[in-house]
CSV table of C-alpha atoms and ligand atoms in Angstrom, one decimal:
chain,number,residue,atom,x,y,z
A,1,MET,CA,3.2,2.4,-25.1
A,2,GLY,CA,4.9,1.0,-22.0
A,3,LYS,CA,7.8,-1.3,-21.8
A,4,HIS,CA,7.7,-4.9,-23.1
A,5,ALA,CA,5.6,-7.0,-20.7
A,6,ARG,CA,7.4,-8.8,-18.0
A,7,PHE,CA,6.1,-10.8,-15.1
A,8,SER,CA,7.0,-8.6,-12.1
A,9,PRO,CA,6.6,-10.4,-8.7
A,10,SER,CA,5.2,-7.3,-7.1
A,11,SER,CA,2.2,-7.5,-9.5
A,12,GLY,CA,2.1,-11.3,-9.3
A,13,LYS,CA,-1.2,-11.5,-7.4
A,14,ARG,CA,-2.9,-9.5,-10.1
A,15,TYR,CA,-1.3,-11.4,-13.0
A,16,ILE,CA,-2.2,-14.8,-11.4
A,17,ASN,CA,-5.8,-13.8,-10.7
A,18,CYS,CA,-6.4,-11.8,-13.9
A,19,THR,CA,-4.0,-13.3,-16.4
A,20,PRO,CA,-4.8,-11.0,-19.4
A,21,SER,CA,-4.1,-7.9,-17.3
A,22,LEU,CA,-0.3,-8.2,-17.9
A,23,ARG,CA,-0.7,-7.7,-21.7
A,24,LEU,CA,-3.5,-5.1,-21.3
A,25,GLU,CA,-1.2,-3.0,-19.2
A,26,GLU,CA,1.2,-2.7,-22.1
A,27,GLN,CA,-1.0,0.0,-23.6
A,28,PHE,CA,-0.4,2.3,-20.6
A,29,THR,CA,2.7,4.3,-19.7
A,30,ASP,CA,4.3,3.7,-16.3
A,31,GLU,CA,2.6,5.8,-13.6
A,32,GLU,CA,5.1,8.1,-12.1
A,33,SER,CA,4.6,8.3,-8.4
A,34,SER,CA,6.3,10.2,-5.6
A,35,TYR,CA,5.3,7.3,-3.3
A,36,ALA,CA,7.5,5.0,-5.3
A,37,ALA,CA,10.4,7.4,-5.2
A,38,GLU,CA,9.9,7.8,-1.4
A,39,GLY,CA,9.7,4.1,-1.1
A,40,SER,CA,13.1,3.6,-2.9
A,41,ALA,CA,14.7,6.2,-0.6
A,42,GLY,CA,13.3,4.4,2.4
A,43,HIS,CA,14.6,1.1,1.2
A,44,ALA,CA,18.1,2.5,0.5
A,45,LEU,CA,18.2,3.9,4.0
A,46,ALA,CA,17.1,0.6,5.6
A,47,GLU,CA,19.8,-1.2,3.6
A,48,HIS,CA,22.4,1.2,4.9
A,49,LEU,CA,21.3,0.8,8.5
A,50,ILE,CA,21.2,-3.0,8.4
A,51,LYS,CA,24.6,-3.1,6.7
A,52,LYS,CA,25.9,-0.8,9.5
A,53,HIS,CA,24.6,-3.2,12.1
A,54,LEU,CA,26.3,-6.1,10.3
A,55,LYS,CA,29.5,-4.1,10.1
A,56,CYS,CA,29.5,-4.0,6.3
A,57,LEU,CA,30.8,-1.1,4.4
A,58,SER,CA,28.0,1.3,3.5
A,59,LYS,CA,27.5,5.0,2.8
A,60,ARG,CA,24.5,6.7,4.2
A,61,PRO,CA,22.2,7.6,1.3
A,62,VAL,CA,21.0,11.2,0.7
A,63,SER,CA,17.5,12.1,-0.4
A,64,ASP,CA,15.0,14.9,-0.3
A,65,TYR,CA,12.4,12.4,0.8
A,66,TYR,CA,13.9,11.9,4.2
A,67,SER,CA,11.5,13.4,6.7
A,68,ASP,CA,11.4,12.6,10.4
A,69,GLU,CA,8.3,10.5,9.8
A,70,LEU,CA,9.9,8.4,7.1
A,71,LEU,CA,13.1,7.9,9.2
A,72,ALA,CA,11.0,6.8,12.1
A,73,ALA,CA,9.2,4.2,9.9
A,74,VAL,CA,12.4,2.9,8.5
A,75,ASP,CA,13.9,2.7,12.0
A,76,GLU,CA,11.0,0.5,13.1
A,77,TYR,CA,11.6,-1.9,10.2
A,78,VAL,CA,15.3,-2.0,10.9
A,79,ALA,CA,14.7,-2.6,14.6
A,80,TYR,CA,12.6,-5.7,13.6
A,81,VAL,CA,15.2,-7.0,11.2
A,82,ILE,CA,18.0,-6.5,13.7
A,83,GLN,CA,15.9,-8.4,16.3
A,84,GLN,CA,15.5,-11.3,13.8
A,85,ILE,CA,19.2,-11.2,12.9
A,86,GLU,CA,20.2,-11.5,16.6
A,87,LEU,CA,17.7,-14.3,17.1
A,88,ALA,CA,19.0,-16.2,14.1
A,89,LYS,CA,22.6,-15.9,15.4
A,90,GLN,CA,21.5,-17.5,18.7
A,91,ILE,CA,19.8,-20.4,16.9
A,92,CYS,CA,22.4,-21.0,14.3
A,93,LYS,CA,26.1,-20.1,14.4
A,94,SER,CA,26.4,-20.2,10.6
A,95,SER,CA,23.3,-18.1,9.8
A,96,VAL,CA,23.5,-16.1,6.7
A,97,PHE,CA,22.2,-12.5,6.1
A,98,ILE,CA,21.6,-11.1,2.7
A,99,ILE,CA,20.3,-7.6,2.2
A,100,GLU,CA,18.5,-6.6,-1.1
A,101,GLN,CA,18.9,-10.1,-2.5
A,102,LYS,CA,18.3,-10.2,-6.3
A,103,VAL,CA,16.1,-13.1,-7.2
A,104,ASP,CA,15.9,-14.6,-10.6
A,105,LEU,CA,13.0,-16.8,-11.5
A,106,SER,CA,13.8,-17.1,-15.2
A,107,SER,CA,14.1,-20.9,-14.7
A,108,TYR,CA,10.3,-20.9,-13.9
A,109,VAL,CA,9.0,-17.9,-15.9
A,110,GLU,CA,10.8,-16.0,-18.6
A,111,GLN,CA,12.2,-12.6,-17.5
A,112,CYS,CA,10.8,-12.9,-14.0
A,113,TYR,CA,13.1,-11.3,-11.4
A,114,GLY,CA,12.9,-9.0,-8.4
A,115,THR,CA,14.6,-8.0,-5.1
A,116,ALA,CA,13.9,-9.4,-1.7
A,117,ASP,CA,14.6,-6.8,0.9
A,118,MET,CA,16.1,-9.0,3.6
A,119,VAL,CA,16.9,-12.7,3.6
A,120,ILE,CA,18.0,-14.6,6.8
A,121,VAL,CA,19.0,-18.2,6.5
A,122,THR,CA,19.4,-20.5,9.4
A,123,ASP,CA,19.8,-24.3,9.5
A,124,LYS,CA,16.5,-25.4,7.9
A,125,LYS,CA,14.7,-22.1,7.4
A,126,ILE,CA,14.8,-19.2,5.0
A,127,GLN,CA,13.3,-16.0,6.3
A,128,ILE,CA,12.3,-13.3,3.9
A,129,ILE,CA,11.4,-9.9,5.3
A,130,ASP,CA,9.7,-7.3,3.1
A,131,LEU,CA,9.4,-3.6,4.0
A,132,LYS,CA,6.3,-1.8,2.8
A,133,LEU,CA,6.0,1.9,3.3
A,134,GLY,CA,2.4,2.2,2.1
A,135,LYS,CA,-0.1,3.9,4.4
A,136,GLY,CA,-3.2,2.5,2.6
A,137,VAL,CA,-4.2,-1.0,3.7
A,138,PRO,CA,-2.2,-3.6,5.6
A,139,VAL,CA,-0.8,-6.3,3.4
A,140,SER,CA,-1.0,-9.8,4.7
A,141,ALA,CA,1.9,-12.3,4.3
A,142,ILE,CA,-0.5,-15.2,4.2
A,143,GLU,CA,-0.3,-16.7,0.7
A,144,ASN,CA,1.3,-13.5,-0.5
A,145,VAL,CA,2.2,-14.1,-4.1
A,146,GLN,CA,5.1,-11.6,-4.3
A,147,LEU,CA,6.8,-13.1,-1.3
A,148,MET,CA,6.1,-16.7,-2.4
A,149,ILE,CA,7.8,-15.8,-5.7
A,150,TYR,CA,10.8,-14.3,-3.9
A,151,GLY,CA,10.9,-17.4,-1.7
A,152,LEU,CA,11.2,-19.6,-4.8
A,153,GLY,CA,14.0,-17.4,-6.1
A,154,VAL,CA,15.9,-17.5,-2.9
A,155,LEU,CA,15.3,-21.2,-2.6
A,156,ASN,CA,16.7,-21.7,-6.1
A,157,ASP,CA,19.9,-20.0,-5.1
A,158,LEU,CA,20.4,-21.5,-1.7
A,159,GLU,CA,19.0,-25.0,-1.6
A,160,VAL,CA,22.2,-26.5,-2.9
A,161,LEU,CA,24.0,-25.1,0.1
A,162,PHE,CA,21.4,-25.6,2.8
A,163,ASP,CA,19.0,-28.3,3.8
A,164,ILE,CA,16.0,-25.9,3.8
A,165,GLU,CA,12.6,-27.3,5.0
A,166,VAL,CA,10.5,-24.2,5.5
A,167,LEU,CA,10.2,-20.5,4.5
A,168,GLU,CA,9.0,-17.8,6.8
A,169,LEU,CA,7.6,-14.8,4.9
A,170,THR,CA,7.1,-11.5,6.7
A,171,ILE,CA,5.8,-8.1,5.7
A,172,VAL,CA,6.6,-5.2,7.9
A,173,GLN,CA,4.4,-2.1,7.3
A,174,PRO,CA,5.6,0.4,10.0
A,175,ARG,CA,3.2,3.2,9.0
A,176,LEU,CA,0.3,0.9,9.7
A,177,GLU,CA,1.9,-0.7,12.7
A,178,SER,CA,1.5,-4.0,11.0
A,179,ILE,CA,3.8,-7.1,11.0
A,180,SER,CA,2.4,-10.1,9.2
A,181,THR,CA,4.2,-13.5,9.1
A,182,TRP,CA,3.4,-16.8,7.5
A,183,GLU,CA,5.2,-20.0,7.0
A,184,ILE,CA,5.2,-22.4,4.0
A,185,THR,CA,7.1,-25.7,3.6
A,186,VAL,CA,9.5,-26.1,0.7
A,187,ASP,CA,7.3,-28.9,-0.7
A,188,ASP,CA,4.1,-26.8,-0.6
A,189,LEU,CA,5.9,-23.8,-2.2
A,190,LYS,CA,7.2,-26.0,-5.1
A,191,SER,CA,3.8,-27.5,-5.5
A,192,TRP,CA,2.2,-24.0,-5.8
A,193,ALA,CA,4.9,-23.1,-8.3
A,194,ASN,CA,4.1,-26.0,-10.5
A,195,LYS,CA,0.3,-25.9,-10.2
A,196,VAL,CA,-0.4,-22.2,-10.0
A,197,PHE,CA,2.6,-19.8,-10.6
A,198,VAL,CA,4.1,-21.3,-13.7
A,199,PRO,CA,0.9,-22.1,-15.6
A,200,LYS,CA,-0.7,-18.8,-14.7
A,201,ALA,CA,2.4,-16.8,-15.5
A,202,LYS,CA,2.7,-18.4,-18.9
A,203,MET,CA,-1.0,-17.6,-19.6
A,204,ALA,CA,-0.3,-14.0,-18.5
A,205,LEU,CA,2.7,-13.6,-20.8
A,206,ALA,CA,0.7,-15.0,-23.7
A,207,GLY,CA,-2.3,-12.7,-22.9
A,208,GLU,CA,-4.6,-15.7,-22.3
A,209,GLY,CA,-7.3,-16.3,-19.8
A,210,GLU,CA,-10.3,-14.4,-18.5
A,211,PHE,CA,-10.4,-10.9,-17.1
A,212,CYS,CA,-11.3,-11.2,-13.4
A,213,ALA,CA,-11.8,-8.2,-11.1
A,214,GLY,CA,-10.9,-8.2,-7.4
A,215,ASP,CA,-8.8,-6.4,-4.8
A,216,TRP,CA,-5.8,-7.0,-7.1
A,217,CYS,CA,-7.2,-4.3,-9.5
A,218,ARG,CA,-6.0,-1.6,-7.1
A,219,PHE,CA,-2.7,-0.9,-8.8
A,220,CYS,CA,-3.6,-2.1,-12.3
A,221,LYS,CA,-2.9,0.5,-14.9
A,222,ALA,CA,-6.1,-0.4,-16.7
A,223,ARG,CA,-8.3,-0.1,-13.6
A,224,PHE,CA,-10.2,3.1,-14.6
A,225,GLN,CA,-11.1,2.0,-18.0
A,226,CYS,CA,-11.3,-1.8,-17.6
A,227,ARG,CA,-14.5,-3.2,-18.8
A,228,ALA,CA,-14.4,-6.3,-16.7
A,229,ARG,CA,-14.0,-4.2,-13.6
A,230,ALA,CA,-16.8,-1.8,-14.6
A,231,ASP,CA,-19.1,-4.9,-15.3
A,232,GLU,CA,-18.3,-6.2,-11.9
A,233,PHE,CA,-19.3,-3.0,-10.2
A,234,LEU,CA,-22.3,-2.4,-12.4
A,235,LYS,CA,-23.5,-5.9,-11.7
A,236,LEU,CA,-23.6,-4.9,-8.0
A,237,ALA,CA,-25.9,-2.1,-8.9
A,238,GLN,CA,-28.4,-4.3,-10.8
A,239,MET,CA,-30.5,-5.2,-7.8
A,240,GLU,CA,-34.0,-6.5,-8.5
A,241,PHE,CA,-36.5,-5.7,-5.8
A,242,LYS,CA,-40.1,-6.9,-5.9
A,243,GLU,CA,-43.2,-5.6,-4.1
A,244,PRO,CA,-44.1,-4.1,-1.6
A,245,SER,CA,-43.3,-0.4,-2.2
A,246,LEU,CA,-40.8,-0.1,0.7
A,247,LEU,CA,-37.5,-2.0,0.8
A,248,SER,CA,-37.3,-4.6,3.6
A,249,ASP,CA,-34.4,-4.4,6.2
A,250,ASP,CA,-32.6,-7.2,4.4
A,251,GLU,CA,-32.9,-5.3,1.0
A,252,MET,CA,-31.7,-2.1,2.6
A,253,ALA,CA,-28.7,-4.0,4.0
A,254,GLU,CA,-28.0,-5.4,0.5
A,255,VAL,CA,-28.0,-1.8,-0.9
A,256,LEU,CA,-25.6,-0.7,1.9
A,257,THR,CA,-23.3,-3.6,1.2
A,258,VAL,CA,-22.7,-2.5,-2.4
A,259,ALA,CA,-23.0,1.3,-2.0
A,260,ASP,CA,-19.6,1.8,-0.4
A,261,ASP,CA,-17.7,-0.2,-3.2
A,262,LEU,CA,-19.7,1.5,-5.9
A,263,LYS,CA,-19.0,5.0,-4.4
A,264,LYS,CA,-15.3,4.3,-4.3
A,265,TRP,CA,-15.2,3.0,-7.9
A,266,ALA,CA,-17.3,5.9,-9.2
A,267,GLU,CA,-15.0,8.4,-7.5
A,268,GLU,CA,-11.9,6.8,-9.0
A,269,VAL,CA,-13.4,6.8,-12.5
A,270,TYR,CA,-14.5,10.5,-12.1
A,271,THR,CA,-11.0,11.6,-10.8
A,272,PHE,CA,-9.3,9.7,-13.7
A,273,ALA,CA,-11.7,11.3,-16.3
A,274,GLN,CA,-11.3,14.8,-14.9
A,275,ASN,CA,-7.5,14.4,-14.8
A,276,GLU,CA,-7.5,13.3,-18.5
A,277,ALA,CA,-9.7,16.3,-19.4
A,278,ILE,CA,-7.5,18.8,-17.6
A,279,VAL,CA,-4.0,17.4,-18.4
A,280,HIS,CA,-4.6,15.9,-21.9
A,281,ASN,CA,-7.5,18.0,-23.0
A,282,LYS,CA,-9.7,14.9,-23.4
A,283,GLN,CA,-13.3,15.6,-24.4
A,284,TRP,CA,-15.8,13.3,-22.7
A,285,PRO,CA,-19.2,13.3,-24.5
A,286,GLY,CA,-21.7,15.4,-22.5
A,287,PHE,CA,-19.1,16.8,-20.1
A,288,LYS,CA,-17.2,20.1,-19.9
A,289,LEU,CA,-14.6,21.7,-17.7
A,290,VAL,CA,-15.7,24.7,-15.6
A,291,GLU,CA,-14.1,26.8,-12.9
A,292,GLY,CA,-14.9,25.7,-9.4
A,293,ARG,CA,-16.0,27.9,-6.6
A,294,ALA,CA,-13.1,30.0,-5.2
A,295,ASN,CA,-12.7,32.0,-1.9
A,296,ARG,CA,-11.6,35.6,-1.9
A,297,LYS,CA,-7.9,36.2,-1.3
A,298,TYR,CA,-5.7,39.2,-0.4
A,299,THR,CA,-3.6,40.4,-3.3
A,300,SER,CA,-0.7,41.3,-0.8
A,301,GLU,CA,-0.7,40.6,2.9
A,302,GLU,CA,1.8,43.5,3.5
A,303,ASP,CA,-0.5,46.0,1.7
A,304,VAL,CA,-3.5,44.8,3.6
A,305,VAL,CA,-1.7,45.3,7.0
A,306,GLU,CA,-0.6,48.8,6.0
A,307,ALA,CA,-4.0,49.8,4.7
A,308,ALA,CA,-5.8,48.4,7.7
A,309,LYS,CA,-3.4,50.1,10.2
A,310,VAL,CA,-3.7,53.5,8.3
A,311,ALA,CA,-7.4,53.1,8.7
A,312,GLY,CA,-6.9,52.6,12.5
A,313,TYR,CA,-7.4,48.9,12.8
A,314,GLU,CA,-4.8,47.3,15.1
A,315,ASP,CA,-6.3,44.0,16.2
A,316,ILE,CA,-5.8,42.2,12.9
A,317,PHE,CA,-3.5,39.3,13.7
A,318,LYS,CA,-4.1,36.0,15.4
A,319,GLN,CA,-1.7,33.3,16.6
A,320,SER,CA,-2.5,29.6,16.4
A,321,LEU,CA,-0.9,26.4,17.4
A,322,ILE,CA,0.3,24.1,14.6
A,323,GLY,CA,-1.7,20.9,14.3
A,324,ILE,CA,-0.7,17.5,15.8
A,325,THR,CA,0.6,16.0,12.5
A,326,GLU,CA,2.7,19.0,11.8
A,327,MET,CA,4.0,19.0,15.4
A,328,GLU,CA,4.8,15.3,15.2
A,329,LYS,CA,6.7,16.0,11.9
A,330,LEU,CA,8.6,18.8,13.6
A,331,MET,CA,9.6,16.9,16.6
A,332,GLY,CA,9.8,13.3,15.2
A,333,LYS,CA,7.6,10.5,16.6
A,334,LYS,CA,9.8,9.6,19.6
A,335,GLN,CA,10.3,13.2,20.9
A,336,PHE,CA,6.7,14.0,20.2
A,337,ASN,CA,5.6,11.1,22.4
A,338,GLN,CA,8.1,12.0,25.1
A,339,ILE,CA,7.2,15.7,25.2
A,340,LEU,CA,3.6,15.8,24.3
A,341,GLY,CA,2.4,12.1,24.7
A,342,ASN,CA,0.2,12.8,27.7
A,343,LEU,CA,-1.1,16.1,26.3
A,344,VAL,CA,-2.7,14.4,23.3
A,345,TYR,CA,-6.0,12.5,23.4
A,346,LYS,CA,-8.3,11.1,20.9
A,347,PRO,CA,-11.9,12.4,21.1
A,348,GLN,CA,-14.8,10.1,20.3
A,349,GLY,CA,-15.2,9.7,16.6
A,350,LYS,CA,-18.4,10.3,14.7
A,351,VAL,CA,-20.7,7.3,14.9
A,352,THR,CA,-20.7,5.6,11.5
A,353,LEU,CA,-22.5,2.6,10.1
A,354,VAL,CA,-20.0,0.1,8.6
A,355,PRO,CA,-20.1,-3.5,7.4
A,356,MET,CA,-19.6,-6.3,10.0
A,357,SER,CA,-16.3,-7.1,8.3
A,358,ASP,CA,-14.8,-3.7,9.6
A,359,LYS,CA,-12.1,-4.4,12.2
A,360,ARG,CA,-13.4,-1.7,14.7
A,361,GLN,CA,-15.3,-2.9,17.8
A,362,PRO,CA,-19.0,-2.2,17.6
A,363,ILE,CA,-20.2,0.6,20.0
A,364,ASN,CA,-23.0,0.4,22.5
A,365,LEU,CA,-25.1,3.3,21.4
A,366,ALA,CA,-26.7,3.7,24.9
A,367,THR,CA,-23.3,4.2,26.5
A,368,ALA,CA,-22.0,6.3,23.6
A,369,ASN,CA,-25.1,8.6,23.8
A,370,ASP,CA,-24.5,9.0,27.6
A,371,ASP,CA,-20.8,9.8,26.9
A,372,PHE,CA,-21.7,12.5,24.3
A,373,ALA,CA,-24.2,14.0,26.7
A,374,GLU,CA,-21.5,14.5,29.4
B,401,SF4,S1,-8.6,-3.7,-13.7
B,401,SF4,FE1,-8.7,-5.7,-12.7
B,401,SF4,S2,-10.0,-6.9,-14.0
B,401,SF4,FE2,-9.3,-5.2,-15.2
B,401,SF4,S3,-7.4,-5.9,-16.2
B,401,SF4,FE3,-6.8,-4.9,-14.3
B,401,SF4,S4,-6.7,-6.6,-12.9
B,401,SF4,FE4,-7.9,-7.3,-14.6
């Protein structure tokens, strides 16, 4: 059984959209993830570097997670924050900078608190900047529930001291080269708090409301076994096609639209079930664990070299260049770009059919075919 339920702002979007998920998650233990530990290490380093810029006392943190790649990502975030700090100083002589600001929303919702990575206050504006080190999907600042909750908390603390009119919420995701910014007025934020945040959070804490699946399911602890989510996906698969015997183009397009989502969900469920079977010896009706195919391996490379040489074979070694990702890791992003930047190119990718919503530009197949032929 996990810890007692608490409305965590970082899961706020999920709790607001699917209120019973908060209590449902109580049945699950916390998922330990090296990503979270790496994220904490990254945030600690960012805090230190910003404090250093502001000439505050700080000791450089130490962590096994510090790779050149992580340091480069943190550097990008810190550079953005420093730019905003310097801009704020120009606009307002008495600007205030708070790093890792603890926000307490208990006056709105019981036991709701969190930490805003960076807060900048100028005359009439509060800026909240959030570092996300994820490599998955870019997170938008527009109507971002986590940052809106942080905004309310910061506003709570500071509105007696400053005449704040607007909040600027920013998410920096250096690994996806994404910076998303959105503004909301104090009045709109308070109105959202009264109409949406507080009532939904109360329902969530009470375990009330309807289950509702959506993109917020992504980090829900119940996502693999959740019935509402399964129903949603299975609903997608229940297509009813009438005569004639062959599907029309529109019907084919309908299948393609749902196929991708269904495939991802099925893979997730399969991975979860397999992991449960291997790690917890869980028996799934109609399924068993077997050994997968394996490739042959040498028992000892030294013995193989010796035996092959004794048998008169000399040409048994090959040397190969390390891959681009490994090289970039070795040199660091900056050095890599300086030394090898013009020696790296991106070949044309495999032509793939994707939905119109995909951000990539459509290709002209006639031109692409000519290019391939060259
Ligand atoms: S998986 Fe989605 S629908 Fe199910 S409880 Fe979690 S958030 Fe709600």
